[in-house]
PDB file of C-alpha atoms in Angstrom:
ATOM      1  CA  MET P  47       5.118 -12.776   0.976  1.00  0.00           C
ATOM      2  CA  ARG P  48       4.592  -9.821   3.157  1.00  0.00           C
ATOM      3  CA  ASP P  49       1.962 -10.792   6.209  1.00  0.00           C
ATOM      4  CA  ARG P  50      -1.025  -9.834   5.384  1.00  0.00           C
ATOM      5  CA  PHE P  51      -2.882 -11.654   7.740  1.00  0.00           C
ATOM      6  CA  ARG P  52      -3.623 -11.082  11.524  1.00  0.00           C
ATOM      7  CA  ILE P  53      -3.009 -13.874  13.360  1.00  0.00           C
ATOM      8  CA  ASN P  54      -3.172 -14.819  16.877  1.00  0.00           C
ATOM      9  CA  ASN P  55      -2.614 -11.959  19.533  1.00  0.00           C
ATOM     10  CA  ARG P  56      -3.032  -9.139  16.637  1.00  0.00           C
ATOM     11  CA  ILE P  57      -6.604  -9.794  15.826  1.00  0.00           C
ATOM     12  CA  ARG P  58      -8.601  -6.600  16.698  1.00  0.00           C
ATOM     13  CA  ALA P  59     -12.607  -8.790  16.700  1.00  0.00           C
ATOM     14  CA  ARG P  60     -14.216  -9.480  20.148  1.00  0.00           C
ATOM     15  CA  GLU P  61     -16.185 -12.092  18.240  1.00  0.00           C
ATOM     16  CA  VAL P  62     -15.269 -14.262  15.001  1.00  0.00           C
ATOM     17  CA  ARG P  63     -16.173 -17.096  12.504  1.00  0.00           C
ATOM     18  CA  LEU P  64     -14.255 -20.073  13.980  1.00  0.00           C
ATOM     19  CA  ILE P  65     -12.879 -22.898  11.478  1.00  0.00           C
ATOM     20  CA  ASP P  66     -11.144 -25.429  12.733  1.00  0.00           C
ATOM     21  CA  GLU P  67      -7.835 -27.413  11.833  1.00  0.00           C
ATOM     22  CA  ASN P  68     -10.140 -29.933   9.459  1.00  0.00           C
ATOM     23  CA  GLY P  69     -11.957 -26.964   7.957  1.00  0.00           C
ATOM     24  CA  THR P  70     -14.904 -27.659  10.158  1.00  0.00           C
ATOM     25  CA  GLN P  71     -17.291 -24.873  11.394  1.00  0.00           C
ATOM     26  CA  VAL P  72     -16.916 -24.284  14.969  1.00  0.00           C
ATOM     27  CA  GLY P  73     -19.586 -21.261  14.644  1.00  0.00           C
ATOM     28  CA  ILE P  74     -19.464 -17.683  16.250  1.00  0.00           C
ATOM     29  CA  ILE P  75     -17.110 -17.344  19.431  1.00  0.00           C
ATOM     30  CA  GLY P  76     -15.067 -14.793  21.290  1.00  0.00           C
ATOM     31  CA  VAL P  77     -11.645 -14.015  20.324  1.00  0.00           C
ATOM     32  CA  ARG P  78     -10.258 -15.265  23.542  1.00  0.00           C
ATOM     33  CA  GLU P  79     -12.231 -18.757  23.144  1.00  0.00           C
ATOM     34  CA  ALA P  80     -10.405 -19.092  19.903  1.00  0.00           C
ATOM     35  CA  LEU P  81      -7.328 -18.421  20.981  1.00  0.00           C
ATOM     36  CA  ALA P  82      -7.467 -20.600  23.795  1.00  0.00           C
ATOM     37  CA  MET P  83      -8.765 -23.458  21.687  1.00  0.00           C
ATOM     38  CA  ALA P  84      -5.647 -22.980  18.872  1.00  0.00           C
ATOM     39  CA  GLU P  85      -3.433 -22.809  21.744  1.00  0.00           C
ATOM     40  CA  GLU P  86      -4.722 -25.955  23.125  1.00  0.00           C
ATOM     41  CA  ARG P  87      -4.142 -27.713  19.959  1.00  0.00           C
ATOM     42  CA  GLY P  88      -0.720 -26.393  19.010  1.00  0.00           C
ATOM     43  CA  PHE P  89      -2.067 -24.231  16.186  1.00  0.00           C
ATOM     44  CA  ASP P  90      -2.123 -20.573  15.266  1.00  0.00           C
ATOM     45  CA  LEU P  91      -5.169 -18.548  14.850  1.00  0.00           C
ATOM     46  CA  VAL P  92      -5.465 -16.823  11.429  1.00  0.00           C
ATOM     47  CA  GLU P  93      -7.874 -14.241  10.116  1.00  0.00           C
ATOM     48  CA  VAL P  94      -8.497 -15.177   6.748  1.00  0.00           C
ATOM     49  CA  ALA P  95     -11.048 -13.133   5.870  1.00  0.00           C
ATOM     50  CA  PRO P  96     -10.673  -9.655   8.210  1.00  0.00           C
ATOM     51  CA  ASN P  97     -13.841  -7.977   5.844  1.00  0.00           C
ATOM     52  CA  ALA P  98     -16.632 -10.408   7.069  1.00  0.00           C
ATOM     53  CA  VAL P  99     -19.121  -9.776   9.966  1.00  0.00           C
ATOM     54  CA  PRO P 100     -17.801 -11.363  11.605  1.00  0.00           C
ATOM     55  CA  PRO P 101     -14.152 -11.675  10.306  1.00  0.00           C
ATOM     56  CA  VAL P 102     -13.380 -15.296   9.744  1.00  0.00           C
ATOM     57  CA  CYS P 103     -10.520 -17.268  11.242  1.00  0.00           C
ATOM     58  CA  ARG P 104      -8.869 -20.449  10.811  1.00  0.00           C
ATOM     59  CA  LEU P 105      -6.444 -22.609  12.917  1.00  0.00           C
ATOM     60  CA  LEU P 106      -3.327 -23.151  11.114  1.00  0.00           C
ATOM     61  CA  ASP P 107       0.227 -23.791  11.305  1.00  0.00           C
ATOM     62  CA  TYR P 108       1.192 -19.988  10.045  1.00  0.00           C
ATOM     63  CA  GLY P 109       4.183 -21.267   9.172  1.00  0.00           C
ATOM     64  CA  LYS P 110       3.299 -23.806   6.730  1.00  0.00           C
ATOM     65  CA  PHE P 111      -0.045 -21.468   5.873  1.00  0.00           C
ATOM     66  CA  ARG P 112       2.832 -18.601   5.007  1.00  0.00           C
ATOM     67  CA  TYR P 113       4.910 -21.157   2.575  1.00  0.00           C
ATOM     68  CA  GLU P 114       2.116 -22.595   0.614  1.00  0.00           C
ATOM     69  CA  GLN P 115       0.654 -19.210  -0.167  1.00  0.00           C
ATOM     70  CA  SER P 116       4.274 -18.039  -1.142  1.00  0.00           C
ATOM     71  CA  GLN P 117       4.399 -20.851  -3.618  1.00  0.00           C
ATOM     72  CA  LYS P 118       1.367 -20.353  -5.171  1.00  0.00           C
ATOM     73  CA  GLU P 119       1.902 -16.623  -5.663  1.00  0.00           C
ATOM     74  CA  ARG P 120       5.007 -17.566  -7.134  1.00  0.00           C
ATOM     75  CA  GLU P 121       3.262 -19.969  -9.598  1.00  0.00           C
ATOM     76  CA  ALA P 122       0.521 -17.447 -10.707  1.00  0.00           C
ATOM     77  CA  ARG P 123       3.406 -14.936 -11.334  1.00  0.00           C
ATOM     78  CA  ARG P 124       5.095 -17.223 -13.297  1.00  0.00           C
ATOM     79  CA  ASN P 125       2.105 -17.718 -15.310  1.00  0.00           C
ATOM     80  CA  GLN P 126       1.434 -14.736 -16.002  1.00  0.00           C
ATOM     81  CA  LYS P 127       3.192 -13.929 -19.328  1.00  0.00           C
ATOM     82  CA  GLN P 128       4.680 -10.597 -19.693  1.00  0.00           C
ATOM     83  CA  ALA P 129       3.848  -8.858 -23.114  1.00  0.00           C
ATOM     84  CA  ASP P 130       6.570  -7.822 -24.853  1.00  0.00           C
ATOM     85  CA  VAL P 131       6.446  -4.677 -27.109  1.00  0.00           C
ATOM     86  CA  LYS P 132       8.125  -5.436 -30.521  1.00  0.00           C
ATOM     87  CA  GLN P 133       9.314  -2.634 -32.740  1.00  0.00           C
ATOM     88  CA  ILE P 134       9.063  -2.605 -36.313  1.00  0.00           C
ATOM     89  CA  ARG P 135      10.690   0.119 -38.118  1.00  0.00           C
ATOM     90  CA  LEU P 136       9.594   1.690 -41.493  1.00  0.00           C
ATOM     91  CA  MET P 137      10.631   4.614 -43.977  1.00  0.00           C
ATOM     92  CA  PRO P 138       8.249   6.812 -45.663  1.00  0.00           C
ATOM     93  CA  LYS P 139       9.902   5.678 -48.868  1.00  0.00           C
ATOM     94  CA  THR P 140       9.864   2.142 -47.354  1.00  0.00           C
ATOM     95  CA  ALA P 141       8.772  -0.279 -50.555  1.00  0.00           C
ATOM     96  CA  ASP P 142       5.750  -2.043 -50.565  1.00  0.00           C
ATOM     97  CA  HIS P 143       7.410  -5.973 -50.866  1.00  0.00           C
ATOM     98  CA  ASP P 144       9.000  -4.946 -47.447  1.00  0.00           C
ATOM     99  CA  ILE P 145       5.717  -3.390 -45.965  1.00  0.00           C
ATOM    100  CA  THR P 146       4.312  -7.016 -46.587  1.00  0.00           C
ATOM    101  CA  THR P 147       7.776  -8.463 -45.375  1.00  0.00           C
ATOM    102  CA  LYS P 148       7.227  -6.517 -41.789  1.00  0.00           C
ATOM    103  CA  ALA P 149       3.647  -7.252 -41.875  1.00  0.00           C
ATOM    104  CA  ASN P 150       4.131 -10.890 -41.915  1.00  0.00           C
ATOM    105  CA  GLN P 151       6.611 -10.444 -39.154  1.00  0.00           C
ATOM    106  CA  ALA P 152       4.569  -8.471 -36.852  1.00  0.00           C
ATOM    107  CA  LYS P 153       2.186 -11.732 -37.300  1.00  0.00           C
ATOM    108  CA  LYS P 154       3.776 -13.975 -35.740  1.00  0.00           C
ATOM    109  CA  PHE P 155       4.625 -11.355 -32.609  1.00  0.00           C
ATOM    110  CA  LEU P 156       0.713 -11.406 -32.338  1.00  0.00           C
ATOM    111  CA  LEU P 157       0.236 -14.835 -32.439  1.00  0.00           C
ATOM    112  CA  GLN P 158       2.869 -15.066 -29.904  1.00  0.00           C
ATOM    113  CA  GLY P 159       0.644 -12.781 -27.430  1.00  0.00           C
ATOM    114  CA  ASP P 160       3.428  -9.791 -28.028  1.00  0.00           C
ATOM    115  CA  LYS P 161       2.322  -6.242 -28.835  1.00  0.00           C
ATOM    116  CA  VAL P 162       3.636  -4.807 -31.932  1.00  0.00           C
ATOM    117  CA  LYS P 163       4.550  -0.919 -32.756  1.00  0.00           C
ATOM    118  CA  PHE P 164       5.299   0.022 -35.886  1.00  0.00           C
ATOM    119  CA  ASN P 165       7.837   3.408 -36.161  1.00  0.00           C
ATOM    120  CA  VAL P 166       7.737   5.830 -39.341  1.00  0.00           C
ATOM    121  CA  ARG P 167      10.963   7.650 -38.997  1.00  0.00           C
ATOM    122  CA  PHE P 168      11.003  10.604 -41.113  1.00  0.00           C
ATOM    123  CA  ARG P 169      13.942  12.765 -42.048  1.00  0.00           C
ATOM    124  CA  GLY P 170      14.446  16.640 -42.628  1.00  0.00           C
ATOM    125  CA  ARG P 171      12.228  17.415 -45.888  1.00  0.00           C
ATOM    126  CA  GLU P 172       9.888  14.348 -44.855  1.00  0.00           C
ATOM    127  CA  MET P 173       8.903  15.620 -42.096  1.00  0.00           C
ATOM    128  CA  ALA P 174       6.242  18.065 -44.290  1.00  0.00           C
ATOM    129  CA  HIS P 175       4.544  14.867 -45.358  1.00  0.00           C
ATOM    130  CA  PRO P 176       3.352  13.141 -42.157  1.00  0.00           C
ATOM    131  CA  ASP P 177       0.165  11.878 -44.342  1.00  0.00           C
ATOM    132  CA  ILE P 178       2.346   9.260 -46.268  1.00  0.00           C
ATOM    133  CA  GLY P 179       3.504   7.792 -43.120  1.00  0.00           C
ATOM    134  CA  ARG P 180       0.163   8.058 -41.743  1.00  0.00           C
ATOM    135  CA  LYS P 181      -1.341   6.528 -44.453  1.00  0.00           C
ATOM    136  CA  MET P 182       1.040   3.107 -44.072  1.00  0.00           C
ATOM    137  CA  LEU P 183       0.393   2.606 -41.028  1.00  0.00           C
ATOM    138  CA  GLU P 184      -3.615   2.846 -41.469  1.00  0.00           C
ATOM    139  CA  ASP P 185      -3.000   0.281 -44.229  1.00  0.00           C
ATOM    140  CA  ILE P 186      -0.584  -1.915 -42.284  1.00  0.00           C
ATOM    141  CA  ALA P 187      -3.173  -2.013 -39.537  1.00  0.00           C
ATOM    142  CA  GLU P 188      -6.268  -3.198 -41.939  1.00  0.00           C
ATOM    143  CA  GLN P 189      -3.870  -5.935 -42.893  1.00  0.00           C
ATOM    144  CA  LEU P 190      -4.042  -6.728 -39.736  1.00  0.00           C
ATOM    145  CA  ARG P 191      -6.899  -6.470 -38.629  1.00  0.00           C
ATOM    146  CA  ASP P 192      -8.211  -9.957 -37.943  1.00  0.00           C
ATOM    147  CA  LEU P 193      -5.451 -10.481 -35.780  1.00  0.00           C
ATOM    148  CA  ALA P 194      -4.923  -7.082 -33.699  1.00  0.00           C
ATOM    149  CA  VAL P 195      -6.848  -4.570 -32.505  1.00  0.00           C
ATOM    150  CA  VAL P 196      -5.221  -0.798 -32.288  1.00  0.00           C
ATOM    151  CA  GLU P 197      -4.424  -0.068 -29.199  1.00  0.00           C
ATOM    152  CA  GLN P 198      -2.871   3.064 -29.969  1.00  0.00           C
ATOM    153  CA  LYS P 199      -3.668   5.427 -33.307  1.00  0.00           C
ATOM    154  CA  PRO P 200      -0.906   7.005 -35.317  1.00  0.00           C
ATOM    155  CA  LEU P 201       0.784   9.194 -32.823  1.00  0.00           C
ATOM    156  CA  MET P 202       3.452  12.073 -33.828  1.00  0.00           C
ATOM    157  CA  GLU P 203       6.372  11.844 -31.342  1.00  0.00           C
ATOM    158  CA  GLY P 204       9.349  14.321 -32.933  1.00  0.00           C
ATOM    159  CA  ARG P 205      10.095  13.013 -36.153  1.00  0.00           C
ATOM    160  CA  VAL P 206       8.326   9.366 -35.455  1.00  0.00           C
ATOM    161  CA  LEU P 207       4.749   8.160 -35.880  1.00  0.00           C
ATOM    162  CA  SER P 208       3.527   5.171 -34.135  1.00  0.00           C
ATOM    163  CA  LEU P 209       1.189   2.492 -34.530  1.00  0.00           C
ATOM    164  CA  LEU P 210       0.612   0.109 -31.101  1.00  0.00           C
ATOM    165  CA  LEU P 211      -1.035  -3.341 -32.514  1.00  0.00           C
ATOM    166  CA  ALA P 212      -2.596  -5.833 -29.387  1.00  0.00           C
ATOM    167  CA  PRO P 213      -3.359  -8.849 -30.087  1.00  0.00           C
ATOM    168  CA  ASN P 214      -6.971  -9.766 -30.620  1.00  0.00           C
ATOM    169  CA  PRO P 215      -8.256 -11.868 -27.682  1.00  0.00           C
ATOM    170  CA  LYS P 216     -10.313 -14.445 -29.411  1.00  0.00           C
ATOM    171  CA  VAL P 217      -7.496 -15.161 -32.114  1.00  0.00           C
ATOM    172  CA  LEU P 218      -4.680 -15.239 -29.934  1.00  0.00           C
ATOM    173  CA  LYS P 219      -6.468 -17.761 -27.907  1.00  0.00           C
ATOM    174  CA  ALA P 220      -7.922 -19.972 -30.533  1.00  0.00           C
ATOM    175  CA  ALA P 221      -3.857 -20.407 -31.535  1.00  0.00           C
ATOM    176  CA  GLN P 222      -2.795 -21.186 -28.120  1.00  0.00           C
ATOM    177  CA  GLN P 223      -5.462 -23.841 -28.200  1.00  0.00           C
ATOM    178  CA  ALA P 224      -4.518 -24.950 -31.711  1.00  0.00           C
ATOM    179  CA  GLN P 225      -0.857 -25.522 -30.563  1.00  0.00           C
ATOM    180  CA  LYS P 226      -1.900 -27.240 -27.713  1.00  0.00           C
ATOM    181  CA  ASP P 227      -3.978 -29.638 -29.945  1.00  0.00           C
ATOM    182  CA  ARG P 228      -1.016 -30.019 -32.159  1.00  0.00           C
ATOM    183  CA  LEU P 229       1.436 -31.118 -29.212  1.00  0.00           C
ATOM    184  CA  LYS P 230      -1.126 -33.512 -28.327  1.00  0.00           C
ATOM    185  CA  GLN P 231      -1.726 -35.101 -31.736  1.00  0.00           C
ATOM    186  CA  ALA P 232       2.328 -35.499 -31.679  1.00  0.00           C
ATOM    187  CA  GLN P 233       2.861 -37.080 -28.047  1.00  0.00           C
ATOM    188  CA  PRO P 234       1.302 -40.415 -29.594  1.00  0.00           C
ATOM    189  CA  ALA P 235       3.435 -40.461 -31.979  1.00  0.00           C
ATOM    190  CA  GLU P 236       6.291 -40.178 -30.081  1.00  0.00           C
ATOM    191  CA  ALA P 237       5.446 -42.508 -27.359  1.00  0.00           C
ATOM    192  CA  ALA P 238       5.572 -44.963 -30.362  1.00  0.00           C
ATOM    193  CA  ALA P 239       8.627 -43.988 -31.303  1.00  0.00           C
ATOM    194  CA  THR P 240      10.549 -44.481 -27.794  1.00  0.00           C
ATOM    195  CA  ALA P 241       8.381 -47.406 -26.740  1.00  0.00           C
ATOM    196  CA  GLU P 242      10.747 -49.875 -28.208  1.00  0.00           C
ATOM    197  CA  PRO P 243      14.230 -48.635 -28.400  1.00  0.00           C
ATOM    198  CA  GLY P 244      15.759 -50.817 -29.556  1.00  0.00           C
ATOM    199  CA  ALA P 245      13.249 -52.641 -32.479  1.00  0.00           C
ATOM    200  CA  ALA P 246      14.831 -50.078 -34.937  1.00  0.00           C
ATOM    201  CA  ASP P 247      18.661 -50.910 -34.394  1.00  0.00           C
ATOM    202  CA  GLU P 248      17.516 -54.488 -34.512  1.00  0.00           C
ATOM    203  CA  LEU P 249      15.603 -53.804 -38.442  1.00  0.00           C
ATOM    204  CA  LEU P 250      18.753 -52.018 -39.043  1.00  0.00           C
ATOM    205  CA  ASP P 251      21.022 -54.869 -38.074  1.00  0.00           C
ATOM    206  CA  GLU P 252      18.765 -57.499 -40.004  1.00  0.00           C
ATOM    207  CA  GLU P 253      19.073 -55.363 -43.236  1.00  0.00           C
ATOM    208  CA  LEU P 254      22.676 -55.361 -42.987  1.00  0.00           C
ATOM    209  CA  ASP P 255      22.415 -59.161 -42.357  1.00  0.00           C
ATOM    210  CA  GLU P 256      20.167 -59.575 -45.471  1.00  0.00           C
ATOM    211  CA  GLU P 257      22.313 -57.770 -47.556  1.00  0.00           C
ATOM    212  CA  ASP P 258      25.754 -59.256 -46.188  1.00  0.00           C
ATOM    213  CA  GLU P 259      24.662 -62.814 -47.319  1.00  0.00           C
ATOM    214  CA  LEU P 260      23.211 -61.118 -50.884  1.00  0.00           C
ATOM    215  CA  ASP P 261      26.958 -60.224 -51.224  1.00  0.00           C
ATOM    216  CA  ASN P 262      28.421 -63.437 -49.870  1.00  0.00           C
ATOM    217  CA  ASP P 263      26.513 -65.528 -52.483  1.00  0.00           C
ATOM    218  CA  ALA P 264      26.695 -62.744 -54.797  1.00  0.00           C
ATOM    219  CA  GLY P 265      30.806 -63.448 -54.224  1.00  0.00           C
ATOM    220  CA  GLU P 266      30.240 -67.434 -54.282  1.00  0.00           C
ATOM    221  CA  PHE P 267      28.847 -67.045 -57.719  1.00  0.00           C
ATOM    222  CA  ASP P 268      31.212 -65.193 -59.127  1.00  0.00           C
ATOM    223  CA  ASP P 269      33.905 -67.018 -57.822  1.00  0.00           C
ATOM    224  CA  ASP P 270      32.231 -70.514 -58.978  1.00  0.00           C
ATOM    225  CA  GLU P 271      31.816 -69.474 -62.634  1.00  0.00           C
ATOM    226  CA  GLU P 272      35.531 -67.810 -62.636  1.00  0.00           C
ATOM    227  CA  LEU P 273      36.716 -71.729 -61.469  1.00  0.00           C
ATOM    228  CA  ASP P 274      34.627 -73.244 -63.910  1.00  0.00           C
ATOM    229  CA  GLU P 275      35.795 -71.175 -66.676  1.00  0.00           C
ATOM    230  CA  GLU P 276      39.275 -72.066 -65.614  1.00  0.00           C
ATOM    231  CA  ASP P 277      39.134 -75.550 -65.128  1.00  0.00           C
ATOM    232  CA  GLU P 278      37.003 -75.621 -69.098  1.00  0.00           C
ATOM    233  CA  LEU P 279      40.187 -73.958 -70.334  1.00  0.00           C
ATOM    234  CA  ALA P 280      42.624 -76.540 -68.556  1.00  0.00           C
ATOM    235  CA  ASP P 281      40.476 -79.171 -70.326  1.00  0.00           C
ATOM    236  CA  ASP P 282      40.696 -77.367 -73.830  1.00  0.00           C
ATOM    237  CA  ASP P 283      44.591 -77.194 -73.377  1.00  0.00           C
ATOM    238  CA  ASP P 284      45.049 -80.658 -72.624  1.00  0.00           C
ATOM    239  CA  ASP P 285      42.622 -81.999 -75.474  1.00  0.00           C
ATOM    240  CA  ASP P 286      45.206 -79.700 -77.848  1.00  0.00           C
ATOM    241  CA  ASP P 287      48.055 -81.356 -76.154  1.00  0.00           C
ATOM    242  CA  ASP P 288      46.293 -84.757 -76.676  1.00  0.00           C
ATOM    243  CA  GLU P 289      45.336 -83.740 -80.342  1.00  0.00           C
ATOM    244  CA  THR P 290      49.308 -82.620 -80.907  1.00  0.00           C
ATOM    245  CA  ALA P 291      50.579 -85.773 -79.348  1.00  0.00           C
ATOM    246  CA  THR P 292      48.552 -88.305 -81.214  1.00  0.00           C
ATOM    247  CA  ARG P 293      49.184 -86.518 -84.800  1.00  0.00           C
ATOM    248  CA  LYS P 294      52.882 -87.033 -84.202  1.00  0.00           C
TER     249      LYS P 294
END
């Protein structure tokens, strides 16, 4: 961060409106007195509003103040989303369904906050009919009028006719708010799903145990039936043998 604040002996004003280290208004005093106060209390005298009459100065730890200002500026730059310009290529002979597909693609870019530039490239004899490309771009702008504003009307540059669209601020803001609302609604569901991490596993174990019990019951039932059938067959065989012996 550049040193854009005058401090201590670099302050040129003879009088300053002083704010102490606690944020309390001290009032208008001579700069020499303010410097003496800063030195006595172990702070720097920082000119924070040079254009005021008289300039406003504060008693600060300038190293800490400079660091905090740098962090704020970095955060501000991070939050500033630079709008990208997405390029979409067309030809004078591009079919209607392809134009619709590209227009739908442009909608996604616009809702993301990006600009969209449609480029119609002419070849050979196509240059004799620029009105075809112009009509094509005008139709696209009409299709996207609810989402976009025309930042640059169709402009011929060499063999390329271009149209630049920018997101409609109101629509973009509404889309971003809707996205935030969806995220907020999703959070309770995620919280409920993660509230008891073992609950799902326990439920699955219970279901598997129940299936095992059913399988065991079924297996025991089948085995008993088979044993009973074998006993009945054996009894029948014994009865037949007894009847044969009696006849003899």
